[in-house]
Short mmCIF file of N, CA and C and ligand atoms in Angstrom, two decimals:
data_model
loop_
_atom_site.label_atom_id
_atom_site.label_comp_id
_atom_site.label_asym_id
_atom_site.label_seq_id
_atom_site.Cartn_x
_atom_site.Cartn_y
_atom_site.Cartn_z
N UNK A 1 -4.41 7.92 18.66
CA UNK A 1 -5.30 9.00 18.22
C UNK A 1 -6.14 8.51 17.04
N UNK A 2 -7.11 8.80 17.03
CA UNK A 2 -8.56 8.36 15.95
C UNK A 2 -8.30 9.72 15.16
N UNK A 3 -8.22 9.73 13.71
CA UNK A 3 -8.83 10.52 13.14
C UNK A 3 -9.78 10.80 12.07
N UNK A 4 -10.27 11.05 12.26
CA UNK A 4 -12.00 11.21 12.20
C UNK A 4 -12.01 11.82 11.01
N UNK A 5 -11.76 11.54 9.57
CA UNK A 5 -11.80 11.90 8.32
C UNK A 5 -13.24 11.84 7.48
N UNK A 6 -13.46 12.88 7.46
CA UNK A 6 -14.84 12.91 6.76
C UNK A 6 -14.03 13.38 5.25
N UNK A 7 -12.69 13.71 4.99
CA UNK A 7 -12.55 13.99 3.21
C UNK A 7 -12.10 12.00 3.09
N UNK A 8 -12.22 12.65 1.61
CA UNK A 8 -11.98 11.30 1.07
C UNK A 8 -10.29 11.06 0.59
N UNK A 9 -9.75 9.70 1.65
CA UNK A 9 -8.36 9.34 1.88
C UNK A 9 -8.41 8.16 1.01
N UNK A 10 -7.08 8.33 -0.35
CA UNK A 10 -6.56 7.00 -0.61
C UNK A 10 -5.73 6.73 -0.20
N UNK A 11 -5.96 5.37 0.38
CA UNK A 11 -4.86 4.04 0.78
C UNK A 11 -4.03 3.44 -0.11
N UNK A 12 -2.45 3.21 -0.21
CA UNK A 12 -1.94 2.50 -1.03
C UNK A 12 -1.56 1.12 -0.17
N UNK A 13 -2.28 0.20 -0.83
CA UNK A 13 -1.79 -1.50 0.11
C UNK A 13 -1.34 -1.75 -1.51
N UNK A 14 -0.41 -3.04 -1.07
CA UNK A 14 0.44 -3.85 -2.14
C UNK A 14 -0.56 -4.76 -1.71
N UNK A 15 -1.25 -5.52 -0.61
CA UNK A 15 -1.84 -6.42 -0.54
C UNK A 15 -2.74 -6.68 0.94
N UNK A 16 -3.92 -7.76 0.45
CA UNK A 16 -4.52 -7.50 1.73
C UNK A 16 -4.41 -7.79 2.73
N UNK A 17 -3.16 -9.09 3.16
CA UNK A 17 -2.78 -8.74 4.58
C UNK A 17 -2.21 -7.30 5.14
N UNK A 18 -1.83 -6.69 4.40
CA UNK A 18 -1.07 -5.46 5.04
C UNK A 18 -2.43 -4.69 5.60
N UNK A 19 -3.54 -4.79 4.45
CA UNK A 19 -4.85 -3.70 4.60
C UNK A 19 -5.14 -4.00 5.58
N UNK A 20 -5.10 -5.29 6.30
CA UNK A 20 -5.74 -5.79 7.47
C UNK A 20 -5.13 -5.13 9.11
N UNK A 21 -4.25 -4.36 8.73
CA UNK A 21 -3.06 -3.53 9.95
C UNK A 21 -4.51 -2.66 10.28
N UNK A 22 -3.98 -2.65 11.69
CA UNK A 22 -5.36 -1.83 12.51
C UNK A 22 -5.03 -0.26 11.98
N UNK A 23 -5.90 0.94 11.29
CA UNK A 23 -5.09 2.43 11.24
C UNK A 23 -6.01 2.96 12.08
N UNK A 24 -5.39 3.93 12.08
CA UNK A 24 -5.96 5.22 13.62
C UNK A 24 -7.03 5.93 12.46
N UNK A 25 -8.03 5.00 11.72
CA UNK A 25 -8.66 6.29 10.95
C UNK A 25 -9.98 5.37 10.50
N UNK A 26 -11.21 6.01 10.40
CA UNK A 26 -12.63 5.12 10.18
C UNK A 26 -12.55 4.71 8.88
N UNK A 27 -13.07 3.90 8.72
CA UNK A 27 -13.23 3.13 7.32
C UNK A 27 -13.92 3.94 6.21
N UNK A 28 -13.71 5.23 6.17
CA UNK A 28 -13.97 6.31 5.44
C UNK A 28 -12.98 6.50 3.87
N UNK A 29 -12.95 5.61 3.56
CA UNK A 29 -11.57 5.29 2.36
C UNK A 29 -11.31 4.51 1.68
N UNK A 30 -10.60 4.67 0.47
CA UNK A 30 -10.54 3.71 -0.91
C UNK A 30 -9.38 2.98 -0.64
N UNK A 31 -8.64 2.27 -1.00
CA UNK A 31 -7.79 1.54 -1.21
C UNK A 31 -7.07 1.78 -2.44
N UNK A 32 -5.84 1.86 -2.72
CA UNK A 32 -5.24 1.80 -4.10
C UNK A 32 -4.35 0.87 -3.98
N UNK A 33 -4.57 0.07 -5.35
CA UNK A 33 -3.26 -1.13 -5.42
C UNK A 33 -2.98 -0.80 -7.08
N UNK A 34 -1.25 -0.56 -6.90
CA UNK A 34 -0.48 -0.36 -7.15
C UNK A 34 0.38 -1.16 -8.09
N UNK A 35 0.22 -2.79 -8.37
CA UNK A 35 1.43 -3.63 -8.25
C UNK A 35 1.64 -4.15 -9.55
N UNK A 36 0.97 -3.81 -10.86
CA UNK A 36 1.17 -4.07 -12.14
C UNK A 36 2.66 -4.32 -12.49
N UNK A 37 3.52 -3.16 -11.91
CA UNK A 37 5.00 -3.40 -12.68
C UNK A 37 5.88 -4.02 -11.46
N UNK A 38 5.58 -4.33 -10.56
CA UNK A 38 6.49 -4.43 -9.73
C UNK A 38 6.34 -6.06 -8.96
N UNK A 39 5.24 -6.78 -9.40
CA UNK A 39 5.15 -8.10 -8.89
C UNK A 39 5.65 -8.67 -10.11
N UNK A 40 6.68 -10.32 -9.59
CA UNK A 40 7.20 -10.80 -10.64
C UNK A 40 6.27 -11.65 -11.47
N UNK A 41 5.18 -12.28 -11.26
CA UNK A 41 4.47 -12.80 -12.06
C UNK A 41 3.12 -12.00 -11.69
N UNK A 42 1.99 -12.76 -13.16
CA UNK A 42 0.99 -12.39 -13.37
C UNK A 42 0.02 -12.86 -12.05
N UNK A 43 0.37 -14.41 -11.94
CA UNK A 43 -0.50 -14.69 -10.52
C UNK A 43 0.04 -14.47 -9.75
N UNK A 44 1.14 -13.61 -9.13
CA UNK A 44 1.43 -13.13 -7.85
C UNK A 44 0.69 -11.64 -7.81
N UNK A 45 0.61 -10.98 -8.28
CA UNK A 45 -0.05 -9.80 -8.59
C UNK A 45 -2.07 -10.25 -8.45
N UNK A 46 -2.30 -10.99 -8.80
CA UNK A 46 -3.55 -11.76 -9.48
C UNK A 46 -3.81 -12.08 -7.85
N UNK A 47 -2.89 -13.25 -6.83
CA UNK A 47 -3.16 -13.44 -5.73
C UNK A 47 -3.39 -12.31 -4.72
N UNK A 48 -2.69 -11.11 -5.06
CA UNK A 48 -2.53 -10.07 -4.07
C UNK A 48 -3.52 -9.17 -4.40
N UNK A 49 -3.87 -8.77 -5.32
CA UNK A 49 -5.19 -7.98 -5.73
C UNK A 49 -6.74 -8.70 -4.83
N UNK A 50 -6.30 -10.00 -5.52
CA UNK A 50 -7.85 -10.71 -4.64
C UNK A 50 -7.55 -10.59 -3.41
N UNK A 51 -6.49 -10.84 -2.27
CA UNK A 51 -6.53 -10.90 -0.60
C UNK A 51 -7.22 -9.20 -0.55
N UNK A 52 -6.20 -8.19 -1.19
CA UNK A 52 -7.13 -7.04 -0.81
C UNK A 52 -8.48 -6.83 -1.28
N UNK A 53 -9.00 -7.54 -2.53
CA UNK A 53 -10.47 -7.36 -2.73
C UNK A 53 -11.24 -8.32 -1.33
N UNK A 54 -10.74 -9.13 -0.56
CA UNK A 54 -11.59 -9.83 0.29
C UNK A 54 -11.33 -8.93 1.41
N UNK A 55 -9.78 -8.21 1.58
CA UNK A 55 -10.30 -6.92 2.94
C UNK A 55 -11.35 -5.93 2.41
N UNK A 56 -11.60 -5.51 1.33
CA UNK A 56 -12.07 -4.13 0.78
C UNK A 56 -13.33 -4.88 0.85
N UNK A 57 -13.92 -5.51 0.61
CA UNK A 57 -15.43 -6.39 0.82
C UNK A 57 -15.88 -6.21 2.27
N UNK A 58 -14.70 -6.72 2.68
CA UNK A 58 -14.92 -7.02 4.04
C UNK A 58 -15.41 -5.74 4.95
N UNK A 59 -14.66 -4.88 4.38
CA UNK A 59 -14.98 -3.22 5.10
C UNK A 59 -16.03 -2.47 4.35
N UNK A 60 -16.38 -2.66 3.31
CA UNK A 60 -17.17 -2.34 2.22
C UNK A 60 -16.81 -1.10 1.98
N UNK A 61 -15.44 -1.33 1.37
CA UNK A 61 -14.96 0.07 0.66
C UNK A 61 -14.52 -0.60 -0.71
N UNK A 62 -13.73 0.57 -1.22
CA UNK A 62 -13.39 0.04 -2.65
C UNK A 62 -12.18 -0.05 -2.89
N UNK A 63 -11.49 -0.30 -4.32
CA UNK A 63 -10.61 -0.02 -4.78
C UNK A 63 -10.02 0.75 -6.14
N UNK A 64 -9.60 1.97 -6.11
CA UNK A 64 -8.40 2.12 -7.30
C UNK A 64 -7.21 1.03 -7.91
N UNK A 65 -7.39 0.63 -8.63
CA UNK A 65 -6.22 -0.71 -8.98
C UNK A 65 -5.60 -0.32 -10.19
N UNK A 66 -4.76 -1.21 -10.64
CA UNK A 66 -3.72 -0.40 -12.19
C UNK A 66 -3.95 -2.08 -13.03
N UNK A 67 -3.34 -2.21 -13.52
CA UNK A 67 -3.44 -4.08 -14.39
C UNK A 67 -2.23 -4.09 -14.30
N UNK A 68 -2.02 -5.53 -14.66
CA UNK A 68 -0.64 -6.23 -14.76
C UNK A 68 -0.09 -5.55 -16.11
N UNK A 69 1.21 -5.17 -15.87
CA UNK A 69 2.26 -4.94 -16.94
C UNK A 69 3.39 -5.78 -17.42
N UNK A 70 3.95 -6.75 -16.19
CA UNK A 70 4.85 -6.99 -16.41
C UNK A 70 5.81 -6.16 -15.40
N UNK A 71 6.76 -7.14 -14.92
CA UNK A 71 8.03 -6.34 -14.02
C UNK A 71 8.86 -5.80 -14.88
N UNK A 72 9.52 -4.56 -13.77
CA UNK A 72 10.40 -3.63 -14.17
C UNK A 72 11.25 -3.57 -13.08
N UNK A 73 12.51 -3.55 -13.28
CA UNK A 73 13.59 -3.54 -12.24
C UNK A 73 13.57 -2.26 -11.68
N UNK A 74 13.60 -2.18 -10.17
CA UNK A 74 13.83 -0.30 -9.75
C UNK A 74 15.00 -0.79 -9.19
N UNK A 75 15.65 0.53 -9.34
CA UNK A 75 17.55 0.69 -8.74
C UNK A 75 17.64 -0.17 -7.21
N UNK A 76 16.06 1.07 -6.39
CA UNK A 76 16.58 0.53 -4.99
C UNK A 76 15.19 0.64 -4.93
N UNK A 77 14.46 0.21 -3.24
CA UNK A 77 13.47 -0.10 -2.60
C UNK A 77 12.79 1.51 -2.72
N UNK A 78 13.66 2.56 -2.11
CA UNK A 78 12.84 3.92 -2.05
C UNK A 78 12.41 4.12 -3.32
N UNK A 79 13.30 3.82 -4.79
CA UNK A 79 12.74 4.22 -5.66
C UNK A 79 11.31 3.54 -6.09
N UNK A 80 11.04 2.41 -5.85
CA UNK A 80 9.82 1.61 -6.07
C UNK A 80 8.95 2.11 -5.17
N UNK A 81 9.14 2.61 -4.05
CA UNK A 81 8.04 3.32 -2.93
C UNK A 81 7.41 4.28 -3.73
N UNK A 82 8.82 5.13 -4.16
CA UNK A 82 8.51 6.74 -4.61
C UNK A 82 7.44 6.33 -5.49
N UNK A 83 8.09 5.80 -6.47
CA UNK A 83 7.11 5.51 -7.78
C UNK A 83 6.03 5.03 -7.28
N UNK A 84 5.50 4.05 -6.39
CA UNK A 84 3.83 3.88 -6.34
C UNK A 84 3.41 4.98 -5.55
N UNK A 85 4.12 5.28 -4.48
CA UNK A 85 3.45 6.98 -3.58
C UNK A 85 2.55 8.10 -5.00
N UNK A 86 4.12 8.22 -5.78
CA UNK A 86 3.70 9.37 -6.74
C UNK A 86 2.04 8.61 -7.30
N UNK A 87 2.36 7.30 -7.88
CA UNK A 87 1.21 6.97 -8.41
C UNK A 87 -0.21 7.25 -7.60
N UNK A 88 0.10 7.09 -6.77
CA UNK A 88 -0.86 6.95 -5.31
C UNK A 88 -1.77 8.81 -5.55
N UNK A 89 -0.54 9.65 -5.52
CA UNK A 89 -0.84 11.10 -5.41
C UNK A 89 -1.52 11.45 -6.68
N UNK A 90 -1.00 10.95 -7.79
CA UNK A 90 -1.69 11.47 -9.04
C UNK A 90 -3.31 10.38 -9.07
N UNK A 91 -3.10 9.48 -8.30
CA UNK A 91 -4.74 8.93 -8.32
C UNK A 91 -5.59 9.67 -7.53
N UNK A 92 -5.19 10.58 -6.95
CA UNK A 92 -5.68 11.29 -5.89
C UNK A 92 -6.23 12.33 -5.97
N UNK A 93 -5.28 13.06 -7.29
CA UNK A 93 -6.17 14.19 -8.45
C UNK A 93 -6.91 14.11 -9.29
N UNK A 94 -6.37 12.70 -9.62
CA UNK A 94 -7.20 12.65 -11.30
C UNK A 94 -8.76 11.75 -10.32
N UNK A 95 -8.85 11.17 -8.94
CA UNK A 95 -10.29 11.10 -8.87
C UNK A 95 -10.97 11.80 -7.70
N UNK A 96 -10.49 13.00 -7.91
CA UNK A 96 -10.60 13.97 -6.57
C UNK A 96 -10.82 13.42 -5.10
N UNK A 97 -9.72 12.96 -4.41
CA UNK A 97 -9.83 12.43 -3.29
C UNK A 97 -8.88 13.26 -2.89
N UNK A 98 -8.54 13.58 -1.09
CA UNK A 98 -8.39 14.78 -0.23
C UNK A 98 -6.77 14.56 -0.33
N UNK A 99 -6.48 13.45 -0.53
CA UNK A 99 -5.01 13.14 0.79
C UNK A 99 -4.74 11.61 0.55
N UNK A 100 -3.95 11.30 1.02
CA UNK A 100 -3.34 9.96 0.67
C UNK A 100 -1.96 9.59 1.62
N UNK A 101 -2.17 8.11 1.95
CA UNK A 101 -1.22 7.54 3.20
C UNK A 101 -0.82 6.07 2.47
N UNK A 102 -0.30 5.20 3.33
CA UNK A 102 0.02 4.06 2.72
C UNK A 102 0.11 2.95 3.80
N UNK A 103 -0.27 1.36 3.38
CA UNK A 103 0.43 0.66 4.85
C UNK A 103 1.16 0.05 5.34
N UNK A 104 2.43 0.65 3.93
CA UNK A 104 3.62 0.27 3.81
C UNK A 104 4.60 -0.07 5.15
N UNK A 105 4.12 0.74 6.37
CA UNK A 105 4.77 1.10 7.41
C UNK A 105 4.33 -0.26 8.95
N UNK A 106 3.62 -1.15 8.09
CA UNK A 106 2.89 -2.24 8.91
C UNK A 106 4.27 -3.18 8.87
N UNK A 107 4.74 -3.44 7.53
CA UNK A 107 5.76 -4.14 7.62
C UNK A 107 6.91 -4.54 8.34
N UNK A 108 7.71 -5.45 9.25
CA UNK A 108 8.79 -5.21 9.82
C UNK A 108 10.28 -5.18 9.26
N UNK A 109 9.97 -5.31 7.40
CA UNK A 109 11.03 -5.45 6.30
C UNK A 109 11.07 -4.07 5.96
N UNK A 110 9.92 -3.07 6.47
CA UNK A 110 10.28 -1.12 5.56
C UNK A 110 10.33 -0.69 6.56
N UNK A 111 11.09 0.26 6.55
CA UNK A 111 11.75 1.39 7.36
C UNK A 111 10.48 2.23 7.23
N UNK A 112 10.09 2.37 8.62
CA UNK A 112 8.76 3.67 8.94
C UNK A 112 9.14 4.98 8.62
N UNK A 113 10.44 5.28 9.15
CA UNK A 113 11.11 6.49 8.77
C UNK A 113 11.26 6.60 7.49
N UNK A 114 11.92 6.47 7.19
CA UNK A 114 12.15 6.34 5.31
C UNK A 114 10.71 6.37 4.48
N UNK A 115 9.82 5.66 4.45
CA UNK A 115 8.30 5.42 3.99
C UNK A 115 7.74 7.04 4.06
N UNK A 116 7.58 7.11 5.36
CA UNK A 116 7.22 8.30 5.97
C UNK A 116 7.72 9.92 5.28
N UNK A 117 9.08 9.82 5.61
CA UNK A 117 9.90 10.72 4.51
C UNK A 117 9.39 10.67 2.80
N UNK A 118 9.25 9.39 2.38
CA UNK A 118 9.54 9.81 0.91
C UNK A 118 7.51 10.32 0.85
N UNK A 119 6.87 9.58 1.58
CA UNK A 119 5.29 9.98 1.61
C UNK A 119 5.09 11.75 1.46
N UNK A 120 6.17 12.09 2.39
CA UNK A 120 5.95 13.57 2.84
C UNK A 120 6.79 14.06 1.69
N UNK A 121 7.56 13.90 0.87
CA UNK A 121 8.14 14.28 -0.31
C UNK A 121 7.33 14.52 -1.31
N UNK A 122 6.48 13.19 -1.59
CA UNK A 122 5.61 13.28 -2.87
C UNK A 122 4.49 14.10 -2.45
N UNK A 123 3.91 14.55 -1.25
CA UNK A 123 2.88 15.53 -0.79
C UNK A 123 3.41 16.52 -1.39
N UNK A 124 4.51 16.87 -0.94
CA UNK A 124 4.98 18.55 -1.12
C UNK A 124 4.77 18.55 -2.84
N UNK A 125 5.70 17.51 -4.06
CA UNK A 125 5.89 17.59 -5.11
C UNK A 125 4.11 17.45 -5.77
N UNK A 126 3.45 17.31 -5.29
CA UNK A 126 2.03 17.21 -5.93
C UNK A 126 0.80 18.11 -5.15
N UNK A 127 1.21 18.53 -3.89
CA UNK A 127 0.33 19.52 -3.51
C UNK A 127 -0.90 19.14 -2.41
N UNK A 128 -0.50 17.74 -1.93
CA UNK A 128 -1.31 17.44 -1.60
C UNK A 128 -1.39 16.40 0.12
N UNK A 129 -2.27 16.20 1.29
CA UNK A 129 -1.49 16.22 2.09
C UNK A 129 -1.41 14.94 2.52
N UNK A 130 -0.35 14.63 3.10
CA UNK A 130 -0.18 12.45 3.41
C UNK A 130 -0.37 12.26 4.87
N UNK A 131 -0.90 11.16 4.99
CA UNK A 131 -0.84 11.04 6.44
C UNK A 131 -0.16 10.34 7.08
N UNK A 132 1.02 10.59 8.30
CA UNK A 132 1.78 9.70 8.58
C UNK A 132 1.27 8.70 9.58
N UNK A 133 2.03 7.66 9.50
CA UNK A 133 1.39 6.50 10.58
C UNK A 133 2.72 5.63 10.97
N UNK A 134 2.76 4.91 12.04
CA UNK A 134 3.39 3.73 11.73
C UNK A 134 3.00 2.69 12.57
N UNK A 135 2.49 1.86 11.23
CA UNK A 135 1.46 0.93 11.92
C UNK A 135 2.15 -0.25 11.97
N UNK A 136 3.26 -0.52 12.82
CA UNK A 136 4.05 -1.44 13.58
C UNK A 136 3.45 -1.19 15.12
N UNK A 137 3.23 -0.25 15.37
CA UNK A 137 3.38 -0.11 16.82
C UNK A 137 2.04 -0.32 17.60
N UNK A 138 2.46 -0.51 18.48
CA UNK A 138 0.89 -1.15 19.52
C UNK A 138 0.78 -2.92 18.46
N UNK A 139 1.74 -3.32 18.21
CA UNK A 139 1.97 -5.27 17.67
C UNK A 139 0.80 -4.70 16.79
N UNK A 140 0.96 -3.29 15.87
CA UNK A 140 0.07 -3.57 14.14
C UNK A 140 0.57 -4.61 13.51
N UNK A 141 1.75 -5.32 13.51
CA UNK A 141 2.11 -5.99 12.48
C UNK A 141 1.38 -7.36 12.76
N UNK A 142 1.63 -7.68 14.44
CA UNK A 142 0.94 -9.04 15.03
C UNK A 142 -0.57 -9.22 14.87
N UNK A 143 -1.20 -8.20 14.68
CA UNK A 143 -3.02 -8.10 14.45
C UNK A 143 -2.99 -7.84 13.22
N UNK A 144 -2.09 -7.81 12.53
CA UNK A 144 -2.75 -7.65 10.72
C UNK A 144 -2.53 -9.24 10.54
N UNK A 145 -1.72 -9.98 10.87
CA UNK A 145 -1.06 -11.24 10.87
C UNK A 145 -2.53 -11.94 10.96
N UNK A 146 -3.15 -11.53 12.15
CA UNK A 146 -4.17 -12.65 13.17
C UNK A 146 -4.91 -12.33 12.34
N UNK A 147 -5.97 -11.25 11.78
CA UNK A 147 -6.97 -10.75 11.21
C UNK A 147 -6.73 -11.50 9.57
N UNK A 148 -5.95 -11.66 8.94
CA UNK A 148 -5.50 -12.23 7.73
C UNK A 148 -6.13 -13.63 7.80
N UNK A 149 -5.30 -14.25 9.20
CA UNK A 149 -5.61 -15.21 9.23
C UNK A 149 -7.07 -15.98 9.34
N UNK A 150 -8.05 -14.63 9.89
CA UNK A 150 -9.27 -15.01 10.19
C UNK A 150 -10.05 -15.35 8.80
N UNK A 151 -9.53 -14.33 7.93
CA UNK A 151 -10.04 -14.44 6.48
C UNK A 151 -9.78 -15.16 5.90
N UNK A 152 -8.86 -15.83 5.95
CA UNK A 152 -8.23 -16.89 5.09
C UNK A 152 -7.08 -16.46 3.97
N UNK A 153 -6.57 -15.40 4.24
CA UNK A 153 -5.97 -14.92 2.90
C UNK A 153 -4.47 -15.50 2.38
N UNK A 154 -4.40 -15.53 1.61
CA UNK A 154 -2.73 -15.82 0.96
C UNK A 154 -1.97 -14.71 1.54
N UNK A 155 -0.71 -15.20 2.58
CA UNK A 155 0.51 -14.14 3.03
C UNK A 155 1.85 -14.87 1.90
N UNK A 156 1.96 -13.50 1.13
CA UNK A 156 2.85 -13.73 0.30
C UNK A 156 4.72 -13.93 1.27
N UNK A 157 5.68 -14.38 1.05
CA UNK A 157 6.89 -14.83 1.66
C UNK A 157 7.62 -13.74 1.14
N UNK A 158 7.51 -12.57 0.35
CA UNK A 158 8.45 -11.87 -0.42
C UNK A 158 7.55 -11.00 -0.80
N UNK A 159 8.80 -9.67 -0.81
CA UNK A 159 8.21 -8.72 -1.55
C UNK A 159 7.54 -8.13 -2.55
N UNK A 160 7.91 -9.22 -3.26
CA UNK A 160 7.47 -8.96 -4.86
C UNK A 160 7.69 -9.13 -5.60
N UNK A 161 8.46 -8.44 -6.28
CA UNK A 161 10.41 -8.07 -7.83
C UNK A 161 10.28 -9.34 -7.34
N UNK A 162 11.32 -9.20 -8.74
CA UNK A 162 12.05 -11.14 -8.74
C UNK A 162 13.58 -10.90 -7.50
N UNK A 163 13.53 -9.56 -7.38
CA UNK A 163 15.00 -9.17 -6.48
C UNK A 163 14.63 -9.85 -5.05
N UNK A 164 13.21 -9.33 -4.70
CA UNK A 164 13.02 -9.68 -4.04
C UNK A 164 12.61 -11.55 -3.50
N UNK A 165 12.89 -11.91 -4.32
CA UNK A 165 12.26 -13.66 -4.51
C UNK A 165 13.98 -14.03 -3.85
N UNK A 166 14.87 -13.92 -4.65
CA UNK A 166 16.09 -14.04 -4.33
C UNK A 166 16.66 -13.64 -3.03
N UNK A 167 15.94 -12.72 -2.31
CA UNK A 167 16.43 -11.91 -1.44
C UNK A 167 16.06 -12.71 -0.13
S1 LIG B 1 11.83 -5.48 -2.64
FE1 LIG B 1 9.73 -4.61 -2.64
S2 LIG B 1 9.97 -2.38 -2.33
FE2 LIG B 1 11.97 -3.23 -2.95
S3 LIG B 1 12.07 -2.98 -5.18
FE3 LIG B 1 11.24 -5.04 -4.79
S4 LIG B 1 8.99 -4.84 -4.76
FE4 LIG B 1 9.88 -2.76 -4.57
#
């Protein structure tokens, strides 16, 4: 299903291979990256900002972005979701945009279900509405892969956290 969004939808990508996942929706939309506290170094954060500035070029949309902080340990994986979703939702008020999704769900390391759930959580707690997807299916994960590759971009090996480096 295409949906045909004429309000204005932010995207939360950690990075721009993920942005590169085919979505059921026109290139009517911002991008938000998220990854100040949660990538373990400055140039891993630094590498992943630029792959999505070369998708966001590429589509000629934009981006919402945060700066590097420095990592912060989260308990578990949902809680690091929650926390950039919420971030995601309050970027969503403070620059009046309609609604907000993520393409967290491209991955074959996050649970679509779970993503999906905590997405529809932070809608209800902020008022505002998310769109579900899961862009694994129809091989999203195999065409974000190929399309990356066309660009040339850096595919990071890990999630992020230093938990994740270890992991
Ligand atoms: S593995 Fe990924 S989702 Fe989980 S805490 Fe680390 S950066 Fe966040």
């Amino acid at each position: 299903m295409l949906y045909c969004i004429m309000q204005k939808l932010l995207v939360q990508a950690c990075c721009g291979p993920c942005a590169c996942a085919p979505m059921p929706i026109n290139d009517y939309c911002t991008m938000f990256f998220y990854n100040g506290d949660n990538m373990d170094t400055r140039n891993e954060y630094d590498a992943r900002f630029y792959t999505l500035q070369t998708v966001a070029d590429t589509k000629g949309i934009g981006i919402v972005a945060d700066y590097y902080t420095g990592p912060k340990e989260f308990d578990t994986c949902q809680d690091c979701i929650r926390y950039r979703l919420r971030k995601c939702a309050e970027a969503v008020k403070r620059n009046d945009f309609d609604c907000f999704t993520t393409t967290l769900t491209v991955s074959p390391h996050k649970d679509t279900v779970m993503v999906n759930r905590i997405g529809r959580e932070v809608a209800v707690e902020y008022g505002i509405p998310f769109l579900e997807f899961d862009l694994k299916k129809n091989n999203g994960f195999q065409a974000s892969v190929q399309k990356s590759k066309e660009l040339g971009l850096y595919r990071q090996k890990y999630c992020g956290c230093a938990k994740s480096v270890r992991q």
